[in-house]
Structure formats: structure tokens, C-alpha cells
Amino acid sequence: HVQLVESGGGSVLAGGTLKLSCVPSKRIYTDCRMGWYRQAPGKERELISYIANDGTITSGDAMKGRFTISQDTDKDTLFLQMNDLQTEDTAVYICAAATYVPHGSGTRCTWTIWGQGTQVTVS
């Protein structure tokens, strides 16, 4: 049973920076992508960005152009560099891994592993 452990959250003033990290408890051999989501109080969980195994980066509306996703492939560690944080960025930031699951006659890359999240508060 793989766990994703996030770190790096905290409280910052508007305009500040944080760098989040996500480390799997053990190597995920069937993953097809890893990424970051966030969820603010009373709002839906939203995609920030993810990296596929081929290195392709996909970003959601939450990316804002101020965040940068990266990955240390040797250690499977995922990062999210967040610059110029604003109050609307306050949320729980959640790391996720997608794995191949059976779908019809084949497989589909599906988000299956979620971290507990790390709180980011911007004031």
C-alpha cells in the first residue's frame, strides 16, 4: 500500500513563495502520472498540474502561471514551486499518483493514490 507524503506547506504573506514536496512511501511501478491538486474550503478539488511518464506537463486553470511542477525521477519525488502567492491560493494542496487500471479491453490511466494534503495559508 503506497502512501504519498506531502511537505512544505505553511503560512506566508501575499507575494511570498513556498515549495511543496511529495514523496511516495515506496516506488510506484505502475504509475502513469503524478500531479498536484488543491482544495479550498467550500470549493471543489481542482487540478493544478501533472507530469506524465513521458515528461509531458499538463496544467489546469489553477496553475495561474506562478506555479512550476517538477519531478526528481530518480526518487519519484514531485515538487511544486509556488511564487507570488495570493490569498486566493489558500487551500489544502494534495499530491496524487495515477496508475493503470483495467478499463474495457485495455487499461486507463486513473488517479488512484492520494496524499493527505498540506495546508497553504496566504494572508
Coordinates of C-alpha atoms in Angstrom, one line a residue:
H1 CA 0.0 0.0 0.0
V2 CA 1.7 3.2 -1.2
Q3 CA 1.3 6.4 0.6
L4 CA 2.1 9.9 -0.7
V5 CA 3.6 12.2 1.9
E6 CA 3.5 16.0 1.2
S7 CA 5.5 18.6 2.9
G8 CA 6.5 22.2 2.6
G9 CA 3.1 23.9 3.3
G10 CA 2.8 26.7 5.8
S11 CA 1.7 30.3 6.3
V12 CA 3.1 33.1 4.1
L13 CA 2.3 36.7 3.4
A14 CA 0.9 37.6 0.0
G15 CA 3.7 37.8 -2.5
G16 CA 5.7 35.0 -0.8
T17 CA 6.9 31.7 -2.1
L18 CA 6.6 28.1 -1.0
K19 CA 7.9 24.8 -2.4
L20 CA 5.9 21.7 -1.8
S21 CA 7.4 18.2 -2.0
C22 CA 5.6 14.8 -2.4
V23 CA 7.4 11.6 -1.6
P24 CA 5.9 8.1 -2.2
S25 CA 6.5 5.6 0.7
K26 CA 7.8 3.2 -1.9
R27 CA 8.4 3.1 -5.6
I28 CA 5.3 3.1 -7.7
Y29 CA 6.0 0.9 -10.7
T30 CA 2.6 1.2 -12.4
D31 CA 2.2 5.0 -12.3
C32 CA 1.5 6.9 -15.4
R33 CA 1.4 10.4 -14.0
M34 CA 1.9 12.4 -10.8
G35 CA 0.4 15.7 -10.0
W36 CA -0.9 18.3 -7.6
Y37 CA -4.5 19.3 -6.8
R38 CA -5.8 21.8 -4.3
Q39 CA -9.0 22.2 -2.4
A40 CA -10.1 25.4 -0.7
P41 CA -12.8 25.4 2.0
G42 CA -16.2 25.0 0.4
K43 CA -14.8 24.5 -3.1
E44 CA -14.3 21.6 -5.4
R45 CA -10.9 20.0 -5.7
E46 CA -9.1 21.4 -8.7
L47 CA -6.2 20.3 -10.7
I48 CA -3.0 22.4 -10.6
S49 CA -0.7 20.4 -12.8
Y50 CA 0.6 16.9 -13.5
I51 CA 3.6 15.2 -15.2
A52 CA 3.1 12.1 -17.3
N53 CA 5.7 9.4 -17.5
D54 CA 6.9 10.8 -20.9
G55 CA 7.6 14.1 -19.2
T56 CA 4.6 15.9 -20.7
I57 CA 3.2 18.5 -18.3
T58 CA -0.5 19.3 -18.3
S59 CA -1.8 22.3 -16.3
G60 CA -5.2 23.1 -15.0
D61 CA -6.8 26.5 -14.5
A62 CA -5.3 26.7 -11.0
M63 CA -1.8 26.8 -12.4
K64 CA -2.0 30.5 -12.7
G65 CA 1.4 30.8 -14.4
R66 CA 3.0 31.4 -11.0
F67 CA 3.5 27.7 -10.1
T68 CA 6.0 25.3 -11.5
I69 CA 5.8 21.5 -11.3
S70 CA 8.9 19.3 -11.4
Q71 CA 10.0 15.8 -10.6
D72 CA 13.1 14.1 -9.4
T73 CA 12.6 10.9 -11.3
D74 CA 15.4 9.0 -9.5
K75 CA 13.5 9.3 -6.3
D76 CA 10.0 9.7 -7.6
T77 CA 9.8 13.0 -5.6
L78 CA 7.3 15.5 -7.0
F79 CA 7.7 19.3 -6.4
L80 CA 5.5 22.3 -6.8
Q81 CA 7.3 25.7 -6.7
M82 CA 4.7 28.4 -5.9
N83 CA 5.7 32.1 -6.4
D84 CA 3.9 35.3 -5.7
L85 CA 1.3 33.6 -3.6
Q86 CA -2.1 35.3 -3.2
T87 CA -4.8 35.0 -0.6
E88 CA -6.9 33.0 -3.1
D89 CA -4.2 30.4 -3.2
T90 CA -5.1 29.4 0.4
A91 CA -6.1 25.7 0.2
V92 CA -5.0 22.2 1.1
Y93 CA -2.6 21.1 -1.6
I94 CA -2.8 17.4 -2.4
C95 CA -0.3 15.1 -4.2
A96 CA -1.7 12.4 -6.4
A97 CA -0.5 9.5 -8.5
A98 CA -2.3 7.9 -11.4
T99 CA -1.9 4.2 -12.2
Y100 CA -3.0 2.0 -15.0
V101 CA -6.3 0.3 -14.1
P102 CA -8.3 -2.2 -16.2
H103 CA -10.8 -0.4 -18.5
G104 CA -12.8 -2.4 -21.0
S105 CA -10.4 -4.5 -23.0
G106 CA -7.4 -2.4 -22.0
T107 CA -6.2 -0.1 -19.3
R108 CA -6.8 3.6 -18.4
C109 CA -4.5 6.0 -16.5
T110 CA -6.6 6.9 -13.4
W111 CA -5.9 8.9 -10.3
T112 CA -5.7 6.1 -7.6
I113 CA -3.4 7.3 -4.9
W114 CA -3.9 10.5 -2.9
G115 CA -1.9 12.1 -0.2
Q116 CA -3.3 13.6 3.0
G117 CA -2.6 17.1 1.8
T118 CA -0.5 20.0 3.2
Q119 CA -2.1 23.3 4.2
V120 CA -1.1 26.5 2.5
T121 CA -2.3 29.7 4.0
V122 CA -1.7 33.1 2.4
S123 CA -2.6 36.3 4.3

